Coordinates of C-alpha atoms in Angstrom, one line a residue:
M193 CA -10.8 -18.8 9.5
Q194 CA -11.6 -20.0 6.0
L195 CA -12.6 -16.5 4.9
L196 CA -9.5 -14.9 6.5
G197 CA -7.4 -17.3 4.4
R198 CA -9.1 -16.1 1.3
L199 CA -8.4 -12.5 2.1
E200 CA -4.6 -13.0 2.3
I201 CA -2.5 -12.0 -0.7
K202 CA -0.5 -15.0 -1.6
S203 CA 1.5 -13.4 -4.4
R204 CA 4.7 -11.5 -3.3
E205 CA 4.7 -9.8 -6.7
K206 CA 1.2 -8.5 -6.1
I207 CA 2.2 -7.2 -2.7
I208 CA 5.2 -5.3 -4.1
E209 CA 3.1 -4.0 -7.0
F210 CA 0.6 -2.7 -4.6
L211 CA 3.2 -1.1 -2.4
N212 CA 4.7 0.9 -5.2
S213 CA 1.3 2.0 -6.5
Q214 CA 0.7 3.9 -3.3
E215 CA 1.9 7.3 -2.4
T216 CA 1.9 7.1 1.4
G217 CA 3.0 4.5 3.9
R218 CA 3.1 4.7 7.7
V219 CA 6.2 3.8 9.7
C220 CA 5.9 2.9 13.3
S221 CA 8.8 3.1 15.8
I222 CA 9.0 2.9 19.5
D223 CA 9.7 6.2 21.4
K224 CA 11.9 6.5 24.5
D225 CA 8.8 6.1 26.8
G226 CA 7.8 2.8 25.0
Y227 CA 4.9 4.3 23.0
P228 CA 4.5 3.6 19.3
Q229 CA 5.0 6.6 17.1
I230 CA 3.3 6.4 13.7
I231 CA 4.4 8.7 10.9
P232 CA 3.0 9.0 7.3
M233 CA 5.9 8.9 4.8
N234 CA 6.6 8.9 1.1
F235 CA 8.4 5.6 0.3
V236 CA 9.6 3.2 -2.3
Y237 CA 10.0 -0.6 -2.2
A238 CA 13.3 -1.5 -3.9
K239 CA 15.8 -4.3 -3.6
D240 CA 13.7 -6.1 -0.9
A241 CA 13.5 -3.1 1.4
V242 CA 11.4 0.0 2.1
Y243 CA 13.3 3.3 1.7
M244 CA 12.1 6.7 3.0
H245 CA 13.8 10.1 3.1
S246 CA 13.7 12.3 6.1
H247 CA 15.1 15.4 7.7
V248 CA 18.5 14.6 9.3
K249 CA 17.1 15.1 12.8
G250 CA 13.9 13.9 14.4
E251 CA 12.3 11.7 16.9
K252 CA 11.7 8.8 14.5
L253 CA 15.4 8.7 13.6
E254 CA 16.2 8.6 17.4
N255 CA 13.6 5.8 17.9
I256 CA 15.0 3.6 15.1
T257 CA 18.6 4.1 16.2
R258 CA 17.6 3.1 19.8
N259 CA 15.3 0.3 18.8
P260 CA 15.5 -1.1 15.2
K261 CA 12.2 -3.1 15.5
V262 CA 9.7 -1.2 13.4
G263 CA 6.4 -1.7 11.6
F264 CA 5.4 -0.3 8.2
E265 CA 1.9 -0.2 6.8
V266 CA 0.2 0.8 3.6
D267 CA -3.6 0.6 2.9
H268 CA -6.0 1.6 0.3
S269 CA -9.8 1.8 0.8
L270 CA -11.3 0.9 -2.5
E271 CA -15.0 1.3 -1.9
F272 CA -17.5 1.5 0.9
L273 CA -20.4 -0.9 0.4
P274 CA -23.6 0.5 1.9
S275 CA -25.7 -1.8 4.1
Y276 CA -28.6 -1.5 1.7
F277 CA -26.6 -3.4 -0.9
S278 CA -27.3 -6.5 1.2
H279 CA -30.3 -5.7 3.4
P280 CA -32.9 -2.9 3.4
T281 CA -32.5 -2.0 7.1
D282 CA -29.7 -3.9 8.7
A283 CA -26.7 -1.4 9.2
S284 CA -24.4 -4.3 10.2
Q285 CA -24.3 -5.4 6.6
A286 CA -22.2 -2.3 5.6
D287 CA -18.7 -3.4 4.4
T288 CA -15.6 -2.1 2.6
F289 CA -13.4 -3.3 -0.2
Y290 CA -9.7 -2.7 0.6
I291 CA -6.1 -3.7 0.1
S292 CA -3.5 -3.5 2.8
V293 CA 0.1 -4.6 3.5
V294 CA 1.7 -4.8 7.0
I295 CA 5.5 -5.2 7.4
K296 CA 7.4 -6.1 10.6
G297 CA 11.1 -5.5 10.2
R298 CA 14.3 -3.9 11.2
G299 CA 14.9 -0.2 10.5
S300 CA 18.2 1.6 10.1
I301 CA 19.6 4.9 9.0
V302 CA 21.5 4.4 5.8
S303 CA 25.1 5.7 6.0
D304 CA 26.5 4.2 2.7
R305 CA 26.6 7.0 0.2
A306 CA 25.9 4.8 -2.9
E307 CA 22.9 3.3 -1.2
K308 CA 21.6 6.7 -0.3
V309 CA 21.9 7.8 -3.9
F310 CA 20.1 4.6 -5.0
A311 CA 17.3 5.3 -2.6
L312 CA 16.9 8.9 -3.6
N313 CA 16.8 8.1 -7.3
S314 CA 14.4 5.3 -6.7
L315 CA 12.1 7.7 -4.9
M316 CA 12.3 10.2 -7.8
E317 CA 11.6 7.4 -10.4
K318 CA 8.5 6.4 -8.4
Y319 CA 7.0 9.9 -7.7
Q320 CA 8.2 11.7 -10.9
P321 CA 8.2 9.0 -13.6
E322 CA 8.0 11.7 -16.3
G323 CA 11.6 12.6 -15.6
K324 CA 12.5 16.2 -16.2
Y325 CA 15.2 16.3 -13.4
E326 CA 18.9 15.7 -13.1
K327 CA 19.6 12.3 -11.6
I328 CA 21.2 12.4 -8.1
T329 CA 24.9 11.6 -8.0
P330 CA 27.2 10.8 -5.0
E331 CA 29.0 14.2 -5.1
M332 CA 25.8 16.3 -4.8
H333 CA 25.2 18.1 -1.5
V334 CA 21.6 16.9 -1.3
V335 CA 22.9 13.4 -0.3
D336 CA 24.2 15.0 2.9
E337 CA 21.1 17.1 3.5
V338 CA 18.7 14.2 4.0
A339 CA 18.5 11.0 6.0
I340 CA 17.4 7.7 4.4
I341 CA 15.5 5.3 6.5
K342 CA 15.6 1.7 5.4
V343 CA 13.3 -1.1 6.6
V344 CA 14.2 -4.7 5.8
P345 CA 11.1 -6.8 6.2
E346 CA 11.2 -9.9 8.5
T347 CA 7.5 -10.5 7.8
M348 CA 5.3 -9.0 5.1
R349 CA 1.6 -9.8 4.9
G350 CA -1.0 -8.5 2.5
K351 CA -4.8 -8.6 2.8
Y352 CA -7.4 -7.7 0.2
K353 CA -11.1 -7.8 -0.1
I354 CA -12.4 -7.2 -3.7
G355 CA -15.1 -9.8 -3.9
Q356 CA -12.9 -12.8 -4.4
H357 CA -14.7 -14.6 -1.6
L358 CA -18.0 -14.3 -3.5
D359 CA -19.4 -16.5 -6.4
K360 CA -19.4 -14.9 -9.8
K361 CA -23.1 -14.1 -9.9
T362 CA -22.9 -12.3 -6.6
R363 CA -19.8 -10.4 -7.7
L364 CA -21.5 -9.2 -10.9
T365 CA -24.6 -8.1 -9.0
L366 CA -22.4 -6.2 -6.5
A367 CA -20.4 -4.6 -9.3
K368 CA -23.7 -3.3 -10.9
L369 CA -24.7 -1.8 -7.6
I370 CA -21.3 -0.1 -7.1
L371 CA -21.6 1.4 -10.6
E372 CA -25.2 2.6 -10.0
R373 CA -24.1 4.3 -6.8
N374 CA -21.6 6.2 -9.0
T375 CA -18.9 7.2 -6.5
P376 CA -15.7 8.7 -7.9
T377 CA -14.0 5.4 -7.3
A378 CA -16.7 3.1 -8.6
K379 CA -15.2 2.3 -12.1
D380 CA -11.7 1.6 -10.7
T381 CA -13.2 -0.6 -8.0
V382 CA -15.1 -2.7 -10.5
K383 CA -11.9 -3.0 -12.6
T384 CA -9.9 -4.1 -9.6
M385 CA -12.6 -6.7 -9.0
G386 CA -11.7 -8.3 -12.3
I387 CA -14.9 -7.1 -14.0
K388 CA -15.0 -5.2 -17.3
Q389 CA -17.8 -3.2 -18.8
T390 CA -18.9 -4.2 -22.3
R391 CA -21.6 -3.2 -24.7
D392 CA -23.6 -6.1 -23.4
G393 CA -23.2 -5.3 -19.8
L394 CA -20.7 -6.6 -17.2
D395 CA -18.3 -9.5 -17.7
I396 CA -15.8 -11.1 -15.3
S397 CA -12.6 -10.7 -17.2
E398 CA -10.3 -12.4 -14.7
D399 CA -10.4 -14.3 -11.4
P400 CA -9.3 -11.8 -8.7
L401 CA -7.3 -14.4 -6.8
W402 CA -4.0 -12.9 -5.7

């Protein structure tokens, strides 16, 4: 239980920062037969809600209209840690560094035109930060051609495992092993761990407690 507590993201700002750094989330609604339906979606977190755009017809819209209780989840696998990092033969020592956020909330289909425009522009700002497009305005036809799903969180919990549960010496040793394994994500993982590479080796630049 003590470890589980250390894996929880305490900072709401960190949770929101993580949400909007990710491209894909998964919304879960309940279908007419009582089964959960999970759909990957582009999304943006803005004004204390998750916004997603959708075709104007579809099962998920029907589900949310019938039952507004929904789940929403975002996760990012940072780095697989091979078992041999900890033990030469024991496969159970394999682990993963990750970040995840799980939301339970109430979903709705946005009907207010101004809110739809806000959501669409917020999505564009997230996914196309370089601009080079005309901002969406209320009179544009596109506002009528898409549906906007809104999820207002009732609970929002984040978990992360980036070595914060380890002492500094062990974290540095693990970071060295990750860099030596040289996966495409190794350098970003070590940076997320709060460790920087210097001319003299590795140094813990910040305490990764969120």
